[in-house]
Amino acid sequence: MVPINYYIILSAILFTLGVTGVLIRRNALIIFMSIELMLNASNLAIVAFSSAIKSFSGQIFVFFVIAVAAAEVAVGLALIVEIFKSKRSIDVDQMSSLKG
Amino acid sequence: MSLDLILFLVLALAAIATALGMLFSRNAVYSALFLVLNFTTVAIFYLLLGAPFIAMSQITVYAGAIMVLFLFVIMLLGADALPRTEVLPWQKPLAIFLAVLLAAEGTFLLLTKARPTGNIVQPEVVVNSMDNLREMGMILFNQYLLPFEVTSILLLVAMVGAIVLTHKEKGGQK
């Protein structure tokens, strides 16, 4: 018997770690990974709630979130590769010009 | 203290430790591997919550496909260890302070305003069987058929987008 609160707190902690990663890291790939961590934390909260009310809709929603995350990663990594090709770096501090 | 509470606490520690490891590894390859470990831990949480299908998709899609893509790009770019460029030296402590504040606020609001109650009981044998999968398939292909099809279009668009973005023009203009 695990209270649902514990899952919610864990999800909040993981989400915050993802936010921290976006804020303190300069490597675009690590920032992207932190975004995945945040998506994952919110998925955990959704599944915990759906399990608490014994409904399947939450799990279906998480399934869609996973599919959308896969699409997002494909496009995002392609963008990062393109940025690396033109700038020779994926440090976000150096991406300061609007025109490539 | 019951057995699944102990299991939960150990897994929660593992999840937080791997997330921290991802944040503070200097090498991007280590970060990616820590993240794989984190995704696997969360998949075990899904099993504990009685969602075996989501747990398996988590492992195949996240820990499998997505992280392999990440590792592939890290090694392709050779960007595993960036030189440290600190433009804003005060930013890091401020970010950590604000993040701790956000965690405290979020937890407080979720527990006092949203007020989730109840316990997650250990899933029975019935939950981790074909019945779960059958039930989910029924809902997915009846109630959520349109979103399912839209997702397939989205994946197709993402695939085409990724190819267009990385495709080199013949004339070498790009």
Coordinates of C-alpha atoms in Angstrom, one line a residue:
Chain A
M1 CA 0.0 0.0 0.0
V2 CA 1.8 3.1 -1.2
P3 CA -0.1 6.4 -0.8
I4 CA -0.6 8.2 -4.1
N5 CA 0.9 11.3 -2.5
Y6 CA 4.3 9.6 -2.6
Y7 CA 4.0 9.1 -6.4
I8 CA 3.0 12.8 -6.8
I9 CA 5.9 14.0 -4.7
L10 CA 8.4 11.8 -6.6
S11 CA 6.9 13.1 -9.9
A12 CA 7.3 16.7 -8.7
I13 CA 10.9 16.1 -7.7
L14 CA 11.8 14.5 -11.1
F15 CA 10.1 17.3 -12.9
T16 CA 12.1 19.9 -11.0
L17 CA 15.3 18.1 -11.7
G18 CA 14.4 18.3 -15.4
V19 CA 13.8 22.1 -15.0
T20 CA 17.1 22.4 -13.3
G21 CA 18.8 20.6 -16.1
V22 CA 17.4 23.0 -18.7
L23 CA 18.5 26.0 -16.6
I24 CA 22.0 25.0 -15.6
R25 CA 23.4 23.0 -18.5
R26 CA 24.7 24.6 -21.7
N27 CA 24.9 21.5 -23.9
A28 CA 21.8 21.5 -26.2
L29 CA 21.6 17.7 -26.1
I30 CA 21.6 17.6 -22.3
I31 CA 18.8 20.2 -22.3
F32 CA 16.9 18.0 -24.6
M33 CA 17.3 15.1 -22.4
S34 CA 16.1 17.1 -19.4
I35 CA 12.9 17.9 -21.4
E36 CA 12.5 14.1 -21.8
L37 CA 12.9 13.8 -18.1
M38 CA 10.1 16.3 -17.5
L39 CA 7.8 14.5 -19.9
N40 CA 8.5 11.3 -18.1
A41 CA 7.8 12.8 -14.7
S42 CA 4.4 14.1 -15.8
N43 CA 3.6 10.7 -17.3
L44 CA 4.4 9.1 -13.9
A45 CA 1.9 11.5 -12.3
I46 CA -0.8 10.7 -14.9
V47 CA -0.4 7.0 -14.5
A48 CA -0.5 7.3 -10.7
F49 CA -3.8 9.2 -10.9
S50 CA -5.3 6.9 -13.4
S51 CA -4.3 3.9 -11.3
A52 CA -5.8 5.6 -8.2
I53 CA -9.2 6.1 -9.9
K54 CA -9.0 2.7 -11.7
S55 CA -9.5 4.1 -15.1
F56 CA -7.7 3.3 -18.4
S57 CA -8.0 6.8 -20.0
G58 CA -4.9 8.0 -18.2
Q59 CA -2.8 5.2 -19.6
I60 CA -4.1 5.9 -23.1
F61 CA -3.1 9.5 -22.7
V62 CA 0.4 8.5 -21.6
F63 CA 0.6 6.3 -24.6
F64 CA -0.1 9.3 -26.8
V65 CA 2.4 11.4 -24.9
I66 CA 5.1 8.7 -25.5
A67 CA 4.3 8.7 -29.3
V68 CA 4.4 12.5 -29.5
A69 CA 7.7 12.5 -27.5
A70 CA 9.2 10.1 -30.1
A71 CA 8.2 12.5 -32.9
E72 CA 9.6 15.5 -31.0
V73 CA 12.9 13.8 -30.5
A74 CA 13.2 12.9 -34.2
V75 CA 12.7 16.5 -35.3
G76 CA 14.6 18.0 -32.4
L77 CA 17.7 15.9 -33.0
A78 CA 17.6 16.7 -36.7
L79 CA 17.5 20.4 -35.8
I80 CA 20.5 20.0 -33.4
V81 CA 22.5 18.2 -36.1
E82 CA 21.8 21.1 -38.5
I83 CA 22.8 23.7 -35.9
F84 CA 26.0 21.7 -35.3
K85 CA 26.7 21.7 -39.0
S86 CA 26.5 25.5 -39.3
K87 CA 27.9 26.5 -36.0
R88 CA 30.4 23.7 -35.2
S89 CA 29.1 23.7 -31.7
I90 CA 25.9 22.8 -29.7
D91 CA 26.6 25.2 -26.8
V92 CA 23.4 27.2 -26.4
D93 CA 25.3 30.2 -25.3
Q94 CA 26.7 30.5 -28.8
M95 CA 23.3 30.3 -30.5
S96 CA 22.8 34.1 -30.2
S97 CA 22.1 35.2 -33.7
L98 CA 18.8 35.0 -35.4
K99 CA 20.2 34.6 -38.9
G100 CA 22.2 31.5 -39.5
Chain B
M1 CA 6.4 -1.0 6.6
S2 CA 5.0 -3.2 3.8
L3 CA 7.1 -4.7 1.1
D4 CA 5.9 -2.5 -1.8
L5 CA 6.5 0.6 0.2
I6 CA 10.1 -0.5 0.7
L7 CA 10.3 -1.3 -3.1
F8 CA 8.8 2.2 -3.8
L9 CA 11.4 4.0 -1.6
V10 CA 14.3 2.1 -3.1
L11 CA 13.1 2.8 -6.6
A12 CA 12.4 6.4 -5.9
L13 CA 16.0 6.8 -4.6
A14 CA 17.3 5.2 -7.7
A15 CA 15.2 7.4 -9.9
I16 CA 16.3 10.6 -8.2
A17 CA 19.9 9.5 -8.1
T18 CA 20.0 8.7 -11.8
A19 CA 18.3 12.0 -12.6
L20 CA 21.0 13.8 -10.6
G21 CA 23.6 11.8 -12.3
M22 CA 22.3 12.8 -15.7
L23 CA 22.3 16.5 -14.6
F24 CA 25.8 16.6 -13.3
S25 CA 27.8 14.3 -15.6
R26 CA 30.4 16.2 -17.5
N27 CA 30.2 13.6 -20.4
A28 CA 27.1 13.6 -22.5
V29 CA 27.3 9.8 -23.0
Y30 CA 27.2 9.2 -19.3
S31 CA 24.2 11.5 -19.1
A32 CA 22.4 9.5 -21.7
L33 CA 23.2 6.2 -20.0
F34 CA 22.0 7.6 -16.6
L35 CA 18.8 8.7 -18.4
V36 CA 18.3 5.2 -19.7
L37 CA 18.5 3.9 -16.1
N38 CA 16.0 6.5 -15.0
F39 CA 13.5 5.5 -17.8
T40 CA 13.9 1.9 -16.8
T41 CA 13.2 2.8 -13.1
V42 CA 10.1 4.7 -14.1
A43 CA 9.0 1.6 -16.2
I44 CA 9.2 -0.5 -13.0
F45 CA 7.0 2.2 -11.4
Y46 CA 4.4 1.7 -14.1
L47 CA 4.5 -2.0 -13.4
L48 CA 3.8 -1.3 -9.7
L49 CA 0.9 1.0 -10.7
G50 CA -0.7 -1.8 -12.8
A51 CA 0.1 -0.5 -16.2
P52 CA 2.2 -3.2 -17.9
F53 CA 1.6 -2.0 -21.4
I54 CA 2.8 1.5 -20.7
A55 CA 5.8 0.0 -18.9
M56 CA 6.8 -2.0 -21.9
S57 CA 6.2 0.9 -24.3
Q58 CA 8.4 3.0 -22.0
I59 CA 11.2 0.5 -22.3
T60 CA 11.0 0.0 -26.0
V61 CA 10.2 3.5 -27.1
Y62 CA 12.1 5.6 -24.5
A63 CA 14.9 3.5 -23.2
G64 CA 15.2 1.8 -26.6
A65 CA 14.5 3.9 -29.6
I66 CA 14.8 7.5 -28.2
M67 CA 17.9 7.0 -26.2
V68 CA 19.6 5.1 -29.0
L69 CA 18.9 8.1 -31.2
F70 CA 20.4 10.4 -28.6
L71 CA 23.5 8.3 -28.2
F72 CA 23.8 8.1 -32.0
V73 CA 23.7 11.9 -32.3
I74 CA 26.1 12.4 -29.4
M75 CA 28.7 10.2 -31.0
L76 CA 28.0 11.5 -34.5
L77 CA 28.6 15.1 -33.4
G78 CA 31.5 14.1 -31.1
A79 CA 30.0 16.6 -28.6
D80 CA 30.3 14.4 -25.6
A81 CA 32.4 16.9 -23.5
L82 CA 31.9 20.6 -24.3
P83 CA 34.5 23.1 -23.0
R84 CA 33.1 25.0 -20.1
T85 CA 31.9 28.4 -21.0
E86 CA 30.4 30.3 -18.1
V87 CA 28.9 33.5 -19.5
L88 CA 26.6 34.1 -16.4
P89 CA 28.4 32.9 -13.3
W90 CA 25.5 33.8 -11.0
Q91 CA 23.0 31.8 -13.1
K92 CA 23.7 28.3 -11.7
P93 CA 23.1 29.0 -8.0
L94 CA 20.1 31.1 -8.8
A95 CA 18.7 28.3 -11.0
I96 CA 19.2 25.7 -8.3
F97 CA 17.5 28.0 -5.7
L98 CA 14.5 28.6 -8.0
A99 CA 14.2 24.9 -8.8
V100 CA 14.1 24.0 -5.1
L101 CA 11.5 26.7 -4.6
L102 CA 9.5 25.3 -7.6
A103 CA 9.6 21.7 -6.1
A104 CA 8.4 23.0 -2.7
E105 CA 5.6 25.0 -4.2
G106 CA 4.5 22.3 -6.6
T107 CA 4.5 19.6 -3.9
F108 CA 2.7 21.9 -1.5
L109 CA 0.0 22.9 -4.0
L110 CA -0.5 19.4 -5.3
L111 CA -0.9 18.0 -1.8
T112 CA -3.1 20.7 -0.4
K113 CA -5.2 21.9 -3.3
A114 CA -5.4 18.9 -5.6
R115 CA -5.7 16.6 -2.5
P116 CA -5.1 13.3 -4.0
T117 CA -6.3 10.6 -1.6
G118 CA -6.2 6.9 -1.5
N119 CA -3.6 4.2 -1.9
I120 CA -2.1 2.5 -4.8
V121 CA -2.6 -1.2 -4.0
Q122 CA -0.3 -3.8 -5.4
P123 CA -1.8 -4.8 -8.8
E124 CA -3.6 -8.1 -8.6
V125 CA -2.7 -11.0 -10.9
V126 CA -5.7 -10.0 -13.1
V127 CA -4.2 -6.6 -13.9
N128 CA -0.9 -8.0 -15.2
S129 CA -2.6 -10.4 -17.7
M130 CA -4.1 -10.2 -21.1
D131 CA -7.2 -8.7 -19.7
N132 CA -5.4 -5.4 -19.2
L133 CA -4.2 -5.3 -22.7
R134 CA -7.6 -6.3 -24.1
E135 CA -9.3 -3.6 -22.1
M136 CA -6.8 -1.0 -23.3
G137 CA -7.2 -2.0 -26.9
M138 CA -10.9 -1.8 -26.7
I139 CA -10.7 1.8 -25.3
L140 CA -8.0 2.8 -27.7
F141 CA -9.7 1.7 -30.8
N142 CA -13.2 2.7 -29.9
Q143 CA -13.2 5.8 -27.7
Y144 CA -9.8 7.2 -28.9
L145 CA -9.7 6.1 -32.5
L146 CA -9.4 9.6 -34.0
P147 CA -6.5 10.6 -31.7
F148 CA -4.8 7.3 -32.6
E149 CA -5.0 8.1 -36.3
V150 CA -3.9 11.7 -35.8
T151 CA -0.9 10.3 -33.9
S152 CA 0.1 8.2 -36.9
I153 CA -0.1 11.2 -39.2
L154 CA 2.1 13.1 -36.6
L155 CA 4.7 10.4 -36.7
L156 CA 4.7 10.4 -40.5
V157 CA 5.1 14.2 -40.5
A158 CA 8.0 14.0 -38.0
M159 CA 9.7 11.4 -40.1
V160 CA 9.4 13.5 -43.2
G161 CA 10.5 16.6 -41.3
A162 CA 13.6 14.9 -40.0
I163 CA 14.6 13.7 -43.4
V164 CA 14.0 17.1 -45.0
L165 CA 16.0 18.9 -42.3
T166 CA 19.1 16.7 -42.6
H167 CA 18.9 16.1 -46.3
K168 CA 21.6 17.6 -48.4
E169 CA 20.8 19.4 -51.6
K170 CA 22.4 18.0 -54.7
G171 CA 24.0 21.3 -55.8
G172 CA 25.7 21.7 -52.4
Q173 CA 23.9 25.0 -51.8
K174 CA 22.7 24.0 -48.3

